[in-house]
Every structure is written in structure tokens, then in C-alpha cells.
Short mmCIF file of C-alpha atoms and ligand atoms in Angstrom, two decimals:
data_model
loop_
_atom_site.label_atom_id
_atom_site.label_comp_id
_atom_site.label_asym_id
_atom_site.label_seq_id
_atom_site.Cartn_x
_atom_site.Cartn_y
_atom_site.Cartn_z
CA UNK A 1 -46.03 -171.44 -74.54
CA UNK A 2 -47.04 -174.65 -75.96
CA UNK A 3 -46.91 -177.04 -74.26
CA UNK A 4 -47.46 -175.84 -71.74
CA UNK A 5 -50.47 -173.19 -72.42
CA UNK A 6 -52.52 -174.19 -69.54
CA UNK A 7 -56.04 -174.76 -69.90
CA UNK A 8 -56.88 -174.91 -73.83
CA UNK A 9 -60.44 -173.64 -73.66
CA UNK A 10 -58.74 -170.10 -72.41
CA UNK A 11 -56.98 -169.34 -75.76
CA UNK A 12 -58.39 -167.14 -78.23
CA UNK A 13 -55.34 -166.28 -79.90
CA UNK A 14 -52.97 -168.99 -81.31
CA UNK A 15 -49.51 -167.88 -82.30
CA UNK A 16 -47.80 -170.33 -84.44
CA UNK A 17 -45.29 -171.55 -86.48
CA UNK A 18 -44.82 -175.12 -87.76
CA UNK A 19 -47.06 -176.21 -84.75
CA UNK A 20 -47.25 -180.27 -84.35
CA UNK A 21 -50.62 -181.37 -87.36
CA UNK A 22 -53.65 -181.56 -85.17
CA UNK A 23 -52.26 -179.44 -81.85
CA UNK A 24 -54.79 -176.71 -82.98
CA UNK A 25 -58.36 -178.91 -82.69
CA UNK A 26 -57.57 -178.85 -79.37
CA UNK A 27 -57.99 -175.30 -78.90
CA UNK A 28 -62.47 -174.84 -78.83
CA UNK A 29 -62.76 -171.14 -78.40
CA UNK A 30 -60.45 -169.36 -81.11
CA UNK A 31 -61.00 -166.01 -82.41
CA UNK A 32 -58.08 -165.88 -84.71
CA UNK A 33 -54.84 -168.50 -85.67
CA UNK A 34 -51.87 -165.69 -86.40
CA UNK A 35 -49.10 -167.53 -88.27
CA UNK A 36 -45.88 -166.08 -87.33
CA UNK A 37 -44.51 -165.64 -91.20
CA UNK A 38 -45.55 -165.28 -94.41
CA UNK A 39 -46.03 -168.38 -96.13
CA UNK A 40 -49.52 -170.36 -94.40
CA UNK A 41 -48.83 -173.83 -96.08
CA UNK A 42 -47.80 -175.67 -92.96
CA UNK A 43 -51.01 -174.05 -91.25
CA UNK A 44 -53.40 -174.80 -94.36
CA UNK A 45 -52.38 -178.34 -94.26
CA UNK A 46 -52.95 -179.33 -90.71
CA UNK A 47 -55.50 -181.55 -90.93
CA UNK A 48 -56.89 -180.21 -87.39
CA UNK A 49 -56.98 -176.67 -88.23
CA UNK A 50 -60.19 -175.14 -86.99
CA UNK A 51 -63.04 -174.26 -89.58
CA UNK A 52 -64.63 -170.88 -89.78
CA UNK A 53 -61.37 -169.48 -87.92
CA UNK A 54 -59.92 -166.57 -89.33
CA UNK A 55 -56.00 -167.47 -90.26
CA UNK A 56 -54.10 -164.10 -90.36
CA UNK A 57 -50.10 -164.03 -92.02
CA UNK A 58 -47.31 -161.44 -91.39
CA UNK A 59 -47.17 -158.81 -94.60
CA UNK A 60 -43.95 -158.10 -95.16
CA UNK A 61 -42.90 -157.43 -91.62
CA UNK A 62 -39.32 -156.39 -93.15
CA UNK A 63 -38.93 -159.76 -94.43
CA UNK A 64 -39.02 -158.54 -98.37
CA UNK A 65 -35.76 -156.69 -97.91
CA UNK A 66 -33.64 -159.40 -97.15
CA UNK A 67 -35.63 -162.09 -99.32
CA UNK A 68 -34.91 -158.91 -101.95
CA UNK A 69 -30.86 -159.31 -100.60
CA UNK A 70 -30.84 -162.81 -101.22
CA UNK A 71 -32.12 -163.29 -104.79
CA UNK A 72 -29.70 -160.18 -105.45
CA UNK A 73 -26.77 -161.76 -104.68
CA UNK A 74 -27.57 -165.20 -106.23
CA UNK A 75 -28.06 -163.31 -109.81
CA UNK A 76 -24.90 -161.31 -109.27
CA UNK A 77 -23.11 -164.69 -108.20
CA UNK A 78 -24.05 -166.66 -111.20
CA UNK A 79 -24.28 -163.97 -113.85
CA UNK A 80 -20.49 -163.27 -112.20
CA UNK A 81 -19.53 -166.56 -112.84
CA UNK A 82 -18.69 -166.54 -108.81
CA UNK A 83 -18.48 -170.26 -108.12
CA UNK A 84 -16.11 -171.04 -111.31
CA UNK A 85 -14.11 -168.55 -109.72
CA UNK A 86 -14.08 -169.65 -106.15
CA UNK A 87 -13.07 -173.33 -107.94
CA UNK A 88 -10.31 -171.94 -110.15
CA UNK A 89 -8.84 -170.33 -107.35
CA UNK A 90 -8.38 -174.03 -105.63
CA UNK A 91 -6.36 -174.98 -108.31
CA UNK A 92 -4.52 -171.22 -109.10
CA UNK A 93 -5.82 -171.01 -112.35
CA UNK A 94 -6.22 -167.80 -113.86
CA UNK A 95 -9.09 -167.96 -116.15
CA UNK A 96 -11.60 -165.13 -117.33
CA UNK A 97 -14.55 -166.18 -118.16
CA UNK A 98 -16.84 -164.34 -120.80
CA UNK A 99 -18.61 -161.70 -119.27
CA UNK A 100 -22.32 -160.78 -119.97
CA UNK A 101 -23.78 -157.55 -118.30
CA UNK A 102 -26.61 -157.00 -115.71
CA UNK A 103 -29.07 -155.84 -119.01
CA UNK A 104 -28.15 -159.10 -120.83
CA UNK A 105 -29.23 -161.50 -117.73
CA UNK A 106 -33.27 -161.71 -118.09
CA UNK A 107 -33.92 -162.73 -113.98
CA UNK A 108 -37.42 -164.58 -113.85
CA UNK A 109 -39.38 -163.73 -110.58
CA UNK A 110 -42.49 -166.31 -109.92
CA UNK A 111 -44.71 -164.99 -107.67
CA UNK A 112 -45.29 -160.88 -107.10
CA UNK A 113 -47.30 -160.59 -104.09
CA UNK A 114 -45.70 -158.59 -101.24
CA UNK A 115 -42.72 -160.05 -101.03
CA UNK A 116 -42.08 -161.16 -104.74
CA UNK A 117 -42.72 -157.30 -105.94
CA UNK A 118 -40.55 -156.21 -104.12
CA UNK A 119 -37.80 -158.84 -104.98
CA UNK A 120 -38.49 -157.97 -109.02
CA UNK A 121 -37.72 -154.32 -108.55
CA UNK A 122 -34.57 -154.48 -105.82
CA UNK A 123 -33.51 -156.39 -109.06
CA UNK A 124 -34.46 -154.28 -111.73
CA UNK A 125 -33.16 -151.39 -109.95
CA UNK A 126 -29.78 -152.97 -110.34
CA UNK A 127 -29.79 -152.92 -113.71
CA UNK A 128 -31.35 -156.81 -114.70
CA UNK A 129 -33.91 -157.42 -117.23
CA UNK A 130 -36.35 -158.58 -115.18
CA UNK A 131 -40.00 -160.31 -115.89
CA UNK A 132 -42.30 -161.91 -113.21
CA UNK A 133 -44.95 -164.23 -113.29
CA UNK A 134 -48.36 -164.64 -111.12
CA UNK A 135 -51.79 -165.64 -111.24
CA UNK A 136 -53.25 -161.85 -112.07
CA UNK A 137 -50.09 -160.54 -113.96
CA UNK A 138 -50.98 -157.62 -111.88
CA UNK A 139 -48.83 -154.64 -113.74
CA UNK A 140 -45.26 -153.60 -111.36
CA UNK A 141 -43.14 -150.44 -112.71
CA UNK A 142 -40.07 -151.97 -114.26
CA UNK A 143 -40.70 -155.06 -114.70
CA UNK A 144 -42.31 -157.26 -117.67
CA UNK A 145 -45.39 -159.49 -116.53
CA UNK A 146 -46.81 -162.27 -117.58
CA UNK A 147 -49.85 -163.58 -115.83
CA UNK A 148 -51.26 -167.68 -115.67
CA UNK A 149 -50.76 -170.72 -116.80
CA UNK A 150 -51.00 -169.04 -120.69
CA UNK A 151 -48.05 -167.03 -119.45
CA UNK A 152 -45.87 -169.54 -118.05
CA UNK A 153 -43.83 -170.85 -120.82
CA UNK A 154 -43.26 -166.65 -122.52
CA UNK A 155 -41.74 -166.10 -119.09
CA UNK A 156 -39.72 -168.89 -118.60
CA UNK A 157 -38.13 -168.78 -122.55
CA UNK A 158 -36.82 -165.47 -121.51
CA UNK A 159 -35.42 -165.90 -118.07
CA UNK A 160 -31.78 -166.63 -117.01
CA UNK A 161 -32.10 -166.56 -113.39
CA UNK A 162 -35.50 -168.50 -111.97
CA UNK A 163 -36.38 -167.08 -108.78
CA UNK A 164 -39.10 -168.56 -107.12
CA UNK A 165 -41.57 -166.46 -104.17
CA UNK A 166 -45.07 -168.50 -104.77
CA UNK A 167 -46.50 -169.48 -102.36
CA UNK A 168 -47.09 -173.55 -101.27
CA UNK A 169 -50.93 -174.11 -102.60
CA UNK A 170 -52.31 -177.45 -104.23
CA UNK A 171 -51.63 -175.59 -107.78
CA UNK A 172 -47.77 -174.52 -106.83
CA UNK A 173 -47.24 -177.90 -105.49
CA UNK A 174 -44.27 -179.35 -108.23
CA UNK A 175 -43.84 -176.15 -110.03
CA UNK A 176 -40.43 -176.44 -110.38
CA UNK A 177 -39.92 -179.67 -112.36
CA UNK A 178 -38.56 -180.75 -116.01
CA UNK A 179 -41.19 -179.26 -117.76
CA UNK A 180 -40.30 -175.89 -116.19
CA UNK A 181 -36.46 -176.44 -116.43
CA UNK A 182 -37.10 -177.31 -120.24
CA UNK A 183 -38.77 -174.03 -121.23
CA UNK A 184 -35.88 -171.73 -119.73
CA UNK A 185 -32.87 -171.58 -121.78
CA UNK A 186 -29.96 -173.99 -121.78
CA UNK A 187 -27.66 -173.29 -119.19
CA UNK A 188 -30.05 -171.43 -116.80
CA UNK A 189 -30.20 -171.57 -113.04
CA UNK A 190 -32.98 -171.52 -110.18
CA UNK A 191 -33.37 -170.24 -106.64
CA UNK A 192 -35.75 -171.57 -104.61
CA UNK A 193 -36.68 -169.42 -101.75
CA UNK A 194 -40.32 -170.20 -101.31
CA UNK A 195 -40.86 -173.60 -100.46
CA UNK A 196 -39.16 -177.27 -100.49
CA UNK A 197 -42.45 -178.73 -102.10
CA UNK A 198 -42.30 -176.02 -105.05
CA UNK A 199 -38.85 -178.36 -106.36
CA UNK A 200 -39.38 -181.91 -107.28
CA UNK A 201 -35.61 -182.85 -106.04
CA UNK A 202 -34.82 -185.44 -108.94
CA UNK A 203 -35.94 -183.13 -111.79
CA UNK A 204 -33.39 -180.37 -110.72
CA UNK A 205 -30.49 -182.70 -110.35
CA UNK A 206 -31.40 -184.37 -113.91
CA UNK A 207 -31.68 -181.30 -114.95
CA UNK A 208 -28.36 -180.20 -113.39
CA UNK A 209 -26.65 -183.26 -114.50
CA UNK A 210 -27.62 -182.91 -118.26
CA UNK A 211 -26.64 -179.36 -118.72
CA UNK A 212 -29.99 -178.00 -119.24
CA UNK A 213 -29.22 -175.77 -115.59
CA UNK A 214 -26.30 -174.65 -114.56
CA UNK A 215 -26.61 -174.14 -111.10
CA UNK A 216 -29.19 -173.41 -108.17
CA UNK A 217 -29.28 -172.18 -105.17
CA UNK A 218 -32.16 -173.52 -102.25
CA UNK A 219 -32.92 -172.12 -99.03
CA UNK A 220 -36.22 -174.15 -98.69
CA UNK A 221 -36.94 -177.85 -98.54
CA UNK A 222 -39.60 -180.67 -98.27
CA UNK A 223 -37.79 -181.85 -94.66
CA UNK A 224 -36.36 -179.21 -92.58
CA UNK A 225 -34.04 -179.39 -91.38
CA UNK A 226 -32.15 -181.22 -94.37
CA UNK A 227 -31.08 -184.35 -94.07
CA UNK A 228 -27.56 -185.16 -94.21
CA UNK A 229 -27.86 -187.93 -96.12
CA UNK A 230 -29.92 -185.37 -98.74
CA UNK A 231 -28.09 -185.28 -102.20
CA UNK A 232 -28.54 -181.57 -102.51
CA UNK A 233 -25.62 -180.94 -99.79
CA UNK A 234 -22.66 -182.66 -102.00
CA UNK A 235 -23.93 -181.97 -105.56
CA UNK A 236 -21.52 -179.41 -107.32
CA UNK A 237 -23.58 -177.35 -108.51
CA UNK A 238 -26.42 -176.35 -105.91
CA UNK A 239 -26.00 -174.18 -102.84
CA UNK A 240 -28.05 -175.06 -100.01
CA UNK A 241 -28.51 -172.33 -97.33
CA UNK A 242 -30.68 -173.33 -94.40
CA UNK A 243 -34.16 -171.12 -94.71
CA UNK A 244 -32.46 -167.78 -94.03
CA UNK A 245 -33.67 -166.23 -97.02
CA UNK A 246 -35.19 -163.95 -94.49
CA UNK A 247 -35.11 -164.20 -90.66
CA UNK A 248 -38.50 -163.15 -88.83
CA UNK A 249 -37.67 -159.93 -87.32
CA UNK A 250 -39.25 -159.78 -83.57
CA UNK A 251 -40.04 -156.37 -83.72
CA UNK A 252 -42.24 -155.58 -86.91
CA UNK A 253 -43.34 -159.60 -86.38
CA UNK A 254 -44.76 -158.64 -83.08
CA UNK A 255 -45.92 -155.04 -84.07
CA UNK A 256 -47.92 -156.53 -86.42
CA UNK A 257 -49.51 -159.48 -84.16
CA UNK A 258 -50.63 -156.92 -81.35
CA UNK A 259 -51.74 -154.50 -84.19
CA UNK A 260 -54.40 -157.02 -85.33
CA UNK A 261 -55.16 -158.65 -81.74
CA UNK A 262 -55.74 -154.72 -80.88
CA UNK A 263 -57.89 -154.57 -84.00
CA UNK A 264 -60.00 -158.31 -83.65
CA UNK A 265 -60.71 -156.44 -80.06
CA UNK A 266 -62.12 -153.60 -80.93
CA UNK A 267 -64.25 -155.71 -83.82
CA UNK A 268 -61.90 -154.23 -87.02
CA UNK A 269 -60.81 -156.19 -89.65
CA UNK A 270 -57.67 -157.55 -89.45
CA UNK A 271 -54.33 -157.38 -91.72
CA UNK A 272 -53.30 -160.63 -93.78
CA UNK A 273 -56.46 -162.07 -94.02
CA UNK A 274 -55.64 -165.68 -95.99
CA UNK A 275 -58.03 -166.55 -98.50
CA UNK A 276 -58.25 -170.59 -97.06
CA UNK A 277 -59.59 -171.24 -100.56
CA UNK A 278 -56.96 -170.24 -102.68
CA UNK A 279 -54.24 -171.28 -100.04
CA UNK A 280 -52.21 -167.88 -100.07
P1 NDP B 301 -48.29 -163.17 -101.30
O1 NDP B 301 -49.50 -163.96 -100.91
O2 NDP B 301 -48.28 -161.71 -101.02
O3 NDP B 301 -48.02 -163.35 -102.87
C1 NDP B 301 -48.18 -164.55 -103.54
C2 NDP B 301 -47.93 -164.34 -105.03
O4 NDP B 301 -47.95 -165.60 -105.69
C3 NDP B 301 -49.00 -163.46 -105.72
O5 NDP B 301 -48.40 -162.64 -106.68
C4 NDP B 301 -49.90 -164.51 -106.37
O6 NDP B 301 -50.56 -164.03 -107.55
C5 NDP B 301 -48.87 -165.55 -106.77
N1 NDP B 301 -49.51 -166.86 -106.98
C6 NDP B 301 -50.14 -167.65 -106.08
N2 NDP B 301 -50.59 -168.77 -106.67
C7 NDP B 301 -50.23 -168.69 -107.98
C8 NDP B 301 -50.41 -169.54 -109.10
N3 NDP B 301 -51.07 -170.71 -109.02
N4 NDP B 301 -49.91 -169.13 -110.29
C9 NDP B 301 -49.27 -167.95 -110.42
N5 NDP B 301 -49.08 -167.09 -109.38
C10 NDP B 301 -49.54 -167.46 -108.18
O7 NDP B 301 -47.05 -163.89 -100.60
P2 NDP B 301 -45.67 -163.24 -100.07
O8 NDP B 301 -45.08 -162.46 -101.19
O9 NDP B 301 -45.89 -162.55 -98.78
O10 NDP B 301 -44.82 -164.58 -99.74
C11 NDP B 301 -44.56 -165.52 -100.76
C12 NDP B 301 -43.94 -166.78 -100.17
O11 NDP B 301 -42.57 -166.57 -99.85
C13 NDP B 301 -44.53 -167.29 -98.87
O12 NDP B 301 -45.75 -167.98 -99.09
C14 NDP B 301 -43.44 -168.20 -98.35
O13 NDP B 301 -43.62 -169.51 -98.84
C15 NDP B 301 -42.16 -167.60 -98.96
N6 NDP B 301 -41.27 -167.03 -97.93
C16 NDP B 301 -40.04 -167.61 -97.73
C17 NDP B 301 -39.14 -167.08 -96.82
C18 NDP B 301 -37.77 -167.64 -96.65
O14 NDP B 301 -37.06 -167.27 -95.70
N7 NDP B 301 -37.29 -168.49 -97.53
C19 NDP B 301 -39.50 -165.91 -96.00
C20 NDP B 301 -40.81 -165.36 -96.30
C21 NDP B 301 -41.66 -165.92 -97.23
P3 NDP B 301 -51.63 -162.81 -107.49
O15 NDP B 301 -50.79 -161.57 -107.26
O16 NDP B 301 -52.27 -162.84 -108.80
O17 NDP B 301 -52.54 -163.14 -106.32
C1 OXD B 302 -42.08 -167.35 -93.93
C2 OXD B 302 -40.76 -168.00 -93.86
O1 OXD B 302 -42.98 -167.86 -94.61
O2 OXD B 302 -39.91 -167.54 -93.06
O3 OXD B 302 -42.24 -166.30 -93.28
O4 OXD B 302 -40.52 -168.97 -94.58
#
């Protein structure tokens, strides 16, 4: 365990998540880097990250279930009109608001790779209108795609709910800004449960503030932990929840790092291979 690994030149396998920028030039005789979740950004961007070193990812490893869970309940919450509720109860007010139905809420997913797929149909199986957005607008039963930057603005005039499952790359960096806000319609909301740098923090609380969203909920953030002095913990109208979207699951996480230690051994490819190029 890092620190205290022992003599560097021994490792072949590095195992990490959010390891300290430049601890991994230090390691000469790597066959593989396995990052121990699904999003490589932190890994990508080390600035000592070996060349010509494969970097493997977990895929899936029963995280898209509970990512699935999470973007669920955040429709349901706002299409439910849950946190006027939850205030109106404060005060005993009795108050119904109008009501629209599951098929009148278009839900937006950006980004349908394993996890984001999966998130589109949990929702679509519940009864949403759902469309999804991603680089190849690869086709998913169920759901209505739209693929590149062509398709960006289509997708976001028709979406209600925003949820975001990109991953961090130099062309996702900022995605969610005013310009995005702006193209959904009036009174919309976001969830953020890929990464902090996706959300350029002033544009969603202008954005908030004017009207233009109605709420959002974030599980991911530039600084993690948060910072306490962060606006996003006492603004009304965003829910911060402290990257549990989906907890790494030991089991199918370590299943999946023997299977392809067991498989770099016996000279097979490996599963997760990330294309360093395109970041993801
Ligand atoms: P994948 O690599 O399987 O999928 C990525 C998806 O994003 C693909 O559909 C890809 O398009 C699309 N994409 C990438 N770049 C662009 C772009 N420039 N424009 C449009 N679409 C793009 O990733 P996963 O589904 O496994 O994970 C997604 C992310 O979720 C992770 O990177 C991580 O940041 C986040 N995550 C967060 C967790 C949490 O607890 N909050 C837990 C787990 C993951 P295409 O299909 O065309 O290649
Ligand atoms: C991941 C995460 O990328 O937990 O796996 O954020």
C-alpha cells in the first residue's frame, strides 16, 4: 500500500485511485495502471503518468445500477415537486401543486456508454420520455438519440431533467454552462453525476438565480471533498450529495482487477482498455 510499497522497481501492477500527480513516474517497470473506477480523468491528467502503459478502468462493476438509482430518484423528486413539498410542510401549508406525468417529463441523459445506457433505460422503463446524447449516437431500445455536437442543442430543447454520465475529457471539460442551460427549457433542472469539472459553478447558480433552472442536484465536484465555504451547500435550490452516486463495490471491483491481471499474465487482452487519446 502506498506509501509504503517497498521497492518501486518491483511493481508491475499499480492499483489506483486519485493517487498524489506524479507518484506513478516513480514506478519504471509497469505492465498495466488499473484505475479502481470508472471515470480515468484524475489518471489521464497526472502529468507523471507513464507512456506506452496500458491504463485499464472498471466496466460497470455493478456501479450502473445504483448510478441508474440515483438519476431515478432525482427525476421522480423534481417531476414530484418533492422539495416544494418538503418546504410547505415547514410552514403547514397544504398546497398541491400541478401535476405532470412520467410521459410528459422528457429526462436528457448525456453520455451512453456503460453506465449512461443503462441509466437511459432504468428511466425509460419507468415510464419517462427519455433521449440521450453521445459522441456516436450509437442506437439504445427505448430511448431517442442524438449524436455530436450537431445534436446537442435537438436534445437539450427537449429535455426536462439533464442528467449528466460523460466522461471528464478536454472536449467535456465546461459542458454544463449557460449555453447549455439556455437551450433546455425554462424551468428545467440538472444532475451532475459525472464530474465536478463538467459544471462551471457560476453558470448554474446564474442560471438558478434567474429562473432559467429550477433546481439541481450534484454528487461530483471540481474539489473533493467540498468546501464548506462552497456556495453550492446553502443555495436553495441545489442538492449536494457527496460522490455516492455509486459506491465501488469490493467484490465485482476486485473480480474484475484479478480477471485482467490473470489475463495480462497469460498475454490476453485485457477488459477496459482506455483509449489515452480520446480520454474515456
Ligand atoms: P463510458 O466510457 O462507457 O461512456 C462514455 C460515454 O460518453 C459514451 O457514450 C461516449 O460516446 C460519451 N462521450 C464521451 N465524450 C463525448 C463527447 N465529447 N461528446 C458526446 N459524447 C461523449 O463511461 P461510463 O459509462 O463507464 O462512465 C461515465 C462516467 O461516469 C465516468 O467517466 C465517471 O466520470 C462517471 N462516474 C461517476 C460515478 C459517481 O459515483 N458519481 C460513478 C461511476 C462513474 P460514444 O458512445 O460515442 O463513445
Ligand atoms: C468512478 C467514480 O469513476 O466512482 O468510478 O466516480
Amino acid at each position: 500500500m502506498w506509501p509504503d510499497t517497498g521497492p518501486t522497481d518491483a511493481i508491475r501492477y499499480a492499483l489506483v485511485w486519485k493517487q498524489p500527480p506524479g507518484s506513478l513516474a516513480r514506478l519504471l517497470n509497469l505492465k498495466a495502471i488499473l484505475v479502481l473506477g470508472a471515470g480515468v480523468d484524475s489518471v489521464l491528467n497526472d502529468p507523471g503518468l507513464p507512456a506506452d502503459v496500458p491504463v485499464l478502468r472498471l466496466v460497470d462493476a455493478g456501479m450502473s445500477g445504483p448510478m441508474a438509482e440515483y438519476a431515478l430518484y432525482a427525476a421522480l423528486h423534481f417531476q414530484r415537486h418533492m422539495a416544494d413539498y418538503f418546504e410547505q410542510q415547514r410552514e403547514a401549508i397544504w398546497r398541491p401543486r400541478d401535476e405532470l406525468l412520467a410521459w410528459q417529463w422528457p429526462v436528457g441523459v448525456m453520455g451512453l456508454g456503460v453506465i449512461g445506457a443503462v441509466v437511459a433505460q432504468r428511466i425509460a422503463a419507468q415510464g419517462y420520455s427519455v433521449g440521450g446524447w453521445s459522441q456516436s449516437g450509437k442506437a439504445i431500445n427505448g430511448v431517442k438519440v442524438f449524436a455530436g455536437a450537431s445534436g446537442l442543442k435537438p436534445f437539450l430543447a427537449n429535455t426536462r431533467v439533464l442528467v449528466n454520465v460523460l466522461p471528464l475529457t478536454p472536449q467535456t471539460r465546461g459542458i454544463l454552462n449557460a449555453q447549455t442551460f439556455a437551450a433546455m427549457p425554462r424551468g428545467s433542472y440538472v444532475v451532475n453525476i459525472g464530474r465536478g469539472g463538467h459544471m462551471v459553478d457560476a453558470d448554474l447558480i446564474a442560471a438558478l438565480d434567474s429562473g432559467q433552472l429550477a433546481g439541481a442536484m450534484v454528487d461530483v465536484f471540481e474539489q473533493e471533498p467540498l468546501p464548506a465555504t462552497h456556495l453550492f451547500w446553502r443555495h436553495p435550490k441545489i442538492i449536494v450529495t457527496p460522490h455516492v452516486a455509486a459506491p465501488t463495490i469490493v467484490s465485482e471491483a476486485g473480480a474484475q482487477v484479478i480477471e485482467n491481471i490473470r489475463r495480462l499474465e497469460r498475454g490476453e487482452p485485457p477488459l477496459g482498455i482506455v483509449d489515452c487519446r480520446k480520454g474515456y
